[in-house]
Amino acid sequence: MNIDISEDRKEMIDMARELVSIVKEKMIEYYAGDSRRVHHFLKVHSFAKLIAEIENMDPGEQEVLEIAALTHDIGIKNAELKYGYNNGRLQEQEGPPEARRLLRDAGADERAVERACYLVAHHHTYRNIDGLDYQILVEADFLVNMYEDKADMDTIIKAYDNIFVTESGKWLCRQLFSLKY
């Protein structure tokens, strides 16, 4: 099957791929020596990208989602330096200033920076989810966290019932954790 894509759309997709690659490299440098954190954000990015593609997300919105997925936990480092620990609230508090610096340095436009920072500032807030990008980021983070935290089946089922909304996110959750829905 050959899909005809306009030259403008091709250029937009190529530019998005370039920005995402730059942000990915900058985040790897940001967390140099902390392979656990690098593995985490790369996995969240991979699931977010996959869900976005299956959901046929607009390329511009997908670009913002992808850079938010890469930077979603950027607040952990400063939270641990300032407070000696991190939790969801501190990640949401400390993340946006760091993400804003990194994304501007990577060349992201201001609209993308602000939406990505909003997502970073809310990715542990599961009520009033306003947008497909926000929903997908939460689902991707849950998929990775449930695996990394070795969540029990009751926790996974509760997350499936209460967090997952997209059909592709639900499908992935069922596949990854052998849910019988």
mmCIF file of C-alpha atoms in Angstrom:
data_model
loop_
_atom_site.group_PDB
_atom_site.id
_atom_site.type_symbol
_atom_site.label_atom_id
_atom_site.label_comp_id
_atom_site.label_asym_id
_atom_site.label_seq_id
_atom_site.Cartn_x
_atom_site.Cartn_y
_atom_site.Cartn_z
ATOM 1 C CA MET A 1 0.000 0.000 0.000
ATOM 2 C CA ASN A 2 1.434 3.351 -1.044
ATOM 3 C CA ILE A 3 0.221 6.372 0.920
ATOM 4 C CA ASP A 4 0.598 9.751 -0.760
ATOM 5 C CA ILE A 5 1.990 12.315 1.683
ATOM 6 C CA SER A 6 2.360 15.968 0.739
ATOM 7 C CA GLU A 7 5.836 17.507 0.721
ATOM 8 C CA ASP A 8 4.842 19.883 3.552
ATOM 9 C CA ARG A 9 3.725 16.955 5.715
ATOM 10 C CA LYS A 10 6.923 15.027 4.919
ATOM 11 C CA GLU A 11 8.994 18.040 5.950
ATOM 12 C CA MET A 12 7.011 18.401 9.197
ATOM 13 C CA ILE A 13 7.515 14.703 10.001
ATOM 14 C CA ASP A 14 11.256 14.922 9.265
ATOM 15 C CA MET A 15 11.600 18.000 11.489
ATOM 16 C CA ALA A 16 9.729 16.227 14.312
ATOM 17 C CA ARG A 17 12.028 13.206 14.041
ATOM 18 C CA GLU A 18 15.054 15.498 14.213
ATOM 19 C CA LEU A 19 13.801 17.320 17.335
ATOM 20 C CA VAL A 20 12.908 14.050 19.049
ATOM 21 C CA SER A 21 16.413 12.688 18.312
ATOM 22 C CA ILE A 22 18.047 15.823 19.712
ATOM 23 C CA VAL A 23 15.941 15.689 22.872
ATOM 24 C CA LYS A 24 16.704 11.985 23.259
ATOM 25 C CA GLU A 25 20.452 12.662 23.060
ATOM 26 C CA LYS A 26 20.206 15.579 25.509
ATOM 27 C CA MET A 27 18.275 13.446 27.994
ATOM 28 C CA ILE A 28 20.850 10.652 27.751
ATOM 29 C CA GLU A 29 23.525 13.249 28.529
ATOM 30 C CA TYR A 30 21.382 14.708 31.349
ATOM 31 C CA TYR A 31 21.139 11.284 32.996
ATOM 32 C CA ALA A 32 24.654 10.112 32.075
ATOM 33 C CA GLY A 33 25.714 7.403 34.507
ATOM 34 C CA ASP A 34 22.133 6.675 35.589
ATOM 35 C CA SER A 35 21.245 3.869 33.207
ATOM 36 C CA ARG A 36 18.059 3.008 35.121
ATOM 37 C CA ARG A 37 16.586 6.457 34.426
ATOM 38 C CA VAL A 38 17.733 6.385 30.792
ATOM 39 C CA HIS A 39 16.146 2.965 30.271
ATOM 40 C CA HIS A 40 12.938 4.217 31.893
ATOM 41 C CA PHE A 41 12.410 7.298 29.732
ATOM 42 C CA LEU A 42 13.379 5.416 26.556
ATOM 43 C CA LYS A 43 10.774 2.742 27.325
ATOM 44 C CA VAL A 44 8.092 5.319 28.130
ATOM 45 C CA HIS A 45 8.934 7.126 24.889
ATOM 46 C CA SER A 46 8.740 3.892 22.907
ATOM 47 C CA PHE A 47 5.300 2.989 24.265
ATOM 48 C CA ALA A 48 4.016 6.568 23.879
ATOM 49 C CA LYS A 49 5.193 6.643 20.260
ATOM 50 C CA LEU A 50 3.618 3.254 19.531
ATOM 51 C CA ILE A 51 0.274 4.198 21.095
ATOM 52 C CA ALA A 52 0.281 7.543 19.239
ATOM 53 C CA GLU A 53 0.956 5.816 15.928
ATOM 54 C CA ILE A 54 -1.785 3.232 16.445
ATOM 55 C CA GLU A 55 -4.193 5.980 17.533
ATOM 56 C CA ASN A 56 -3.266 7.888 14.340
ATOM 57 C CA MET A 57 -2.277 11.011 16.256
ATOM 58 C CA ASP A 58 -1.566 14.230 14.373
ATOM 59 C CA PRO A 59 2.233 14.440 13.719
ATOM 60 C CA GLY A 60 2.582 17.824 15.431
ATOM 61 C CA GLU A 61 0.805 16.577 18.544
ATOM 62 C CA GLN A 62 2.815 13.370 18.440
ATOM 63 C CA GLU A 63 6.053 15.369 18.395
ATOM 64 C CA VAL A 64 5.013 17.163 21.587
ATOM 65 C CA LEU A 65 3.991 13.858 23.171
ATOM 66 C CA GLU A 66 7.324 12.282 22.286
ATOM 67 C CA ILE A 67 9.432 15.096 23.719
ATOM 68 C CA ALA A 68 7.243 15.091 26.838
ATOM 69 C CA ALA A 69 7.666 11.317 27.170
ATOM 70 C CA LEU A 70 11.435 11.710 26.967
ATOM 71 C CA THR A 71 11.510 14.488 29.583
ATOM 72 C CA HIS A 72 8.610 13.407 31.814
ATOM 73 C CA ASP A 73 10.843 12.421 34.768
ATOM 74 C CA ILE A 74 13.456 15.163 34.367
ATOM 75 C CA GLY A 75 12.428 16.582 37.767
ATOM 76 C CA ILE A 76 13.725 13.537 39.639
ATOM 77 C CA LYS A 77 17.336 14.708 39.594
ATOM 78 C CA ASN A 78 16.642 18.123 41.147
ATOM 79 C CA ALA A 79 14.114 16.685 43.595
ATOM 80 C CA GLU A 80 16.736 14.264 44.884
ATOM 81 C CA LEU A 81 19.405 16.989 45.053
ATOM 82 C CA LYS A 82 17.136 19.472 46.860
ATOM 83 C CA TYR A 83 15.083 17.173 49.089
ATOM 84 C CA GLY A 84 16.963 13.870 49.217
ATOM 85 C CA TYR A 85 14.075 11.986 47.641
ATOM 86 C CA ASN A 86 11.566 12.222 44.832
ATOM 87 C CA ASN A 87 7.885 11.558 44.584
ATOM 88 C CA GLY A 88 5.250 12.344 41.978
ATOM 89 C CA ARG A 89 4.488 15.794 43.377
ATOM 90 C CA LEU A 90 8.164 16.804 43.489
ATOM 91 C CA GLN A 91 8.742 15.456 39.964
ATOM 92 C CA GLU A 92 5.865 17.571 38.708
ATOM 93 C CA GLN A 93 7.193 20.608 40.595
ATOM 94 C CA GLU A 94 10.859 20.319 39.666
ATOM 95 C CA GLY A 95 10.459 19.023 36.119
ATOM 96 C CA PRO A 96 9.120 21.953 34.075
ATOM 97 C CA PRO A 97 12.013 24.402 34.615
ATOM 98 C CA GLU A 98 14.564 21.750 33.616
ATOM 99 C CA ALA A 99 12.462 20.529 30.695
ATOM 100 C CA ARG A 100 11.935 24.100 29.494
ATOM 101 C CA ARG A 101 15.714 24.747 29.406
ATOM 102 C CA LEU A 102 16.496 21.460 27.684
ATOM 103 C CA LEU A 103 13.711 21.742 25.092
ATOM 104 C CA ARG A 104 14.522 25.340 24.194
ATOM 105 C CA ASP A 105 18.182 24.388 23.853
ATOM 106 C CA ALA A 106 17.104 21.536 21.548
ATOM 107 C CA GLY A 107 15.300 24.021 19.299
ATOM 108 C CA ALA A 108 11.682 23.224 20.139
ATOM 109 C CA ASP A 109 9.192 25.968 19.344
ATOM 110 C CA GLU A 110 7.527 27.725 22.264
ATOM 111 C CA ARG A 111 4.144 26.056 21.753
ATOM 112 C CA ALA A 112 5.757 22.608 21.965
ATOM 113 C CA VAL A 113 7.869 23.622 24.970
ATOM 114 C CA GLU A 114 4.856 24.878 26.910
ATOM 115 C CA ARG A 115 2.638 21.865 26.205
ATOM 116 C CA ALA A 116 5.460 19.425 26.964
ATOM 117 C CA CYS A 117 6.163 21.266 30.230
ATOM 118 C CA TYR A 118 2.460 21.100 31.095
ATOM 119 C CA LEU A 119 2.566 17.338 30.559
ATOM 120 C CA VAL A 120 5.731 17.017 32.659
ATOM 121 C CA ALA A 121 4.014 19.060 35.399
ATOM 122 C CA HIS A 122 0.955 16.794 35.420
ATOM 123 C CA HIS A 123 2.083 13.282 34.457
ATOM 124 C CA HIS A 124 1.382 11.951 37.965
ATOM 125 C CA THR A 125 -2.033 13.633 38.116
ATOM 126 C CA TYR A 126 -4.673 11.229 36.873
ATOM 127 C CA ARG A 127 -7.797 13.371 37.054
ATOM 128 C CA ASN A 128 -8.925 15.972 34.529
ATOM 129 C CA ILE A 129 -6.732 14.556 31.769
ATOM 130 C CA ASP A 130 -7.131 17.083 28.973
ATOM 131 C CA GLY A 131 -5.920 15.720 25.706
ATOM 132 C CA LEU A 132 -4.881 12.605 23.877
ATOM 133 C CA ASP A 133 -1.201 13.460 24.431
ATOM 134 C CA TYR A 134 -1.710 13.591 28.212
ATOM 135 C CA GLN A 135 -3.692 10.331 28.222
ATOM 136 C CA ILE A 136 -1.082 8.498 26.164
ATOM 137 C CA LEU A 137 1.789 9.737 28.343
ATOM 138 C CA VAL A 138 0.026 8.496 31.476
ATOM 139 C CA GLU A 139 -0.705 5.116 29.869
ATOM 140 C CA ALA A 140 2.857 4.677 28.597
ATOM 141 C CA ASP A 141 4.305 5.586 32.012
ATOM 142 C CA PHE A 142 1.932 3.116 33.690
ATOM 143 C CA LEU A 143 2.933 0.312 31.320
ATOM 144 C CA VAL A 144 6.590 0.823 32.175
ATOM 145 C CA ASN A 145 6.119 1.472 35.900
ATOM 146 C CA MET A 146 3.938 -1.598 36.419
ATOM 147 C CA TYR A 147 6.636 -3.741 34.808
ATOM 148 C CA GLU A 148 9.574 -2.078 36.573
ATOM 149 C CA ASP A 149 7.808 -2.120 39.954
ATOM 150 C CA LYS A 150 6.707 -5.746 39.466
ATOM 151 C CA ALA A 151 3.101 -4.749 40.159
ATOM 152 C CA ASP A 152 0.755 -7.474 41.345
ATOM 153 C CA MET A 153 -2.238 -8.475 39.252
ATOM 154 C CA ASP A 154 -4.736 -6.562 41.429
ATOM 155 C CA THR A 155 -2.773 -3.330 40.872
ATOM 156 C CA ILE A 156 -2.568 -3.969 37.133
ATOM 157 C CA ILE A 157 -6.309 -4.666 36.869
ATOM 158 C CA LYS A 158 -7.136 -1.497 38.844
ATOM 159 C CA ALA A 159 -4.893 0.534 36.539
ATOM 160 C CA TYR A 160 -6.475 -1.064 33.478
ATOM 161 C CA ASP A 161 -9.980 -0.279 34.735
ATOM 162 C CA ASN A 162 -9.262 3.249 36.003
ATOM 163 C CA ILE A 163 -6.390 4.684 33.951
ATOM 164 C CA PHE A 164 -6.389 3.180 30.463
ATOM 165 C CA VAL A 165 -8.710 4.827 27.945
ATOM 166 C CA THR A 166 -7.145 4.448 24.497
ATOM 167 C CA GLU A 167 -7.893 1.212 22.682
ATOM 168 C CA SER A 168 -4.212 0.720 21.856
ATOM 169 C CA GLY A 169 -3.127 1.360 25.458
ATOM 170 C CA LYS A 170 -5.681 -1.154 26.699
ATOM 171 C CA TRP A 171 -4.544 -3.663 24.084
ATOM 172 C CA LEU A 172 -0.901 -3.250 25.104
ATOM 173 C CA CYS A 173 -1.772 -3.636 28.780
ATOM 174 C CA ARG A 174 -3.717 -6.831 28.053
ATOM 175 C CA GLN A 175 -0.844 -8.212 25.967
ATOM 176 C CA LEU A 176 1.959 -7.292 28.364
ATOM 177 C CA PHE A 177 0.255 -8.551 31.511
ATOM 178 C CA SER A 178 -1.918 -11.389 30.100
ATOM 179 C CA LEU A 179 -5.176 -9.741 31.126
ATOM 180 C CA LYS A 180 -8.304 -11.644 30.096
ATOM 181 C CA TYR A 181 -10.723 -8.867 29.127
#
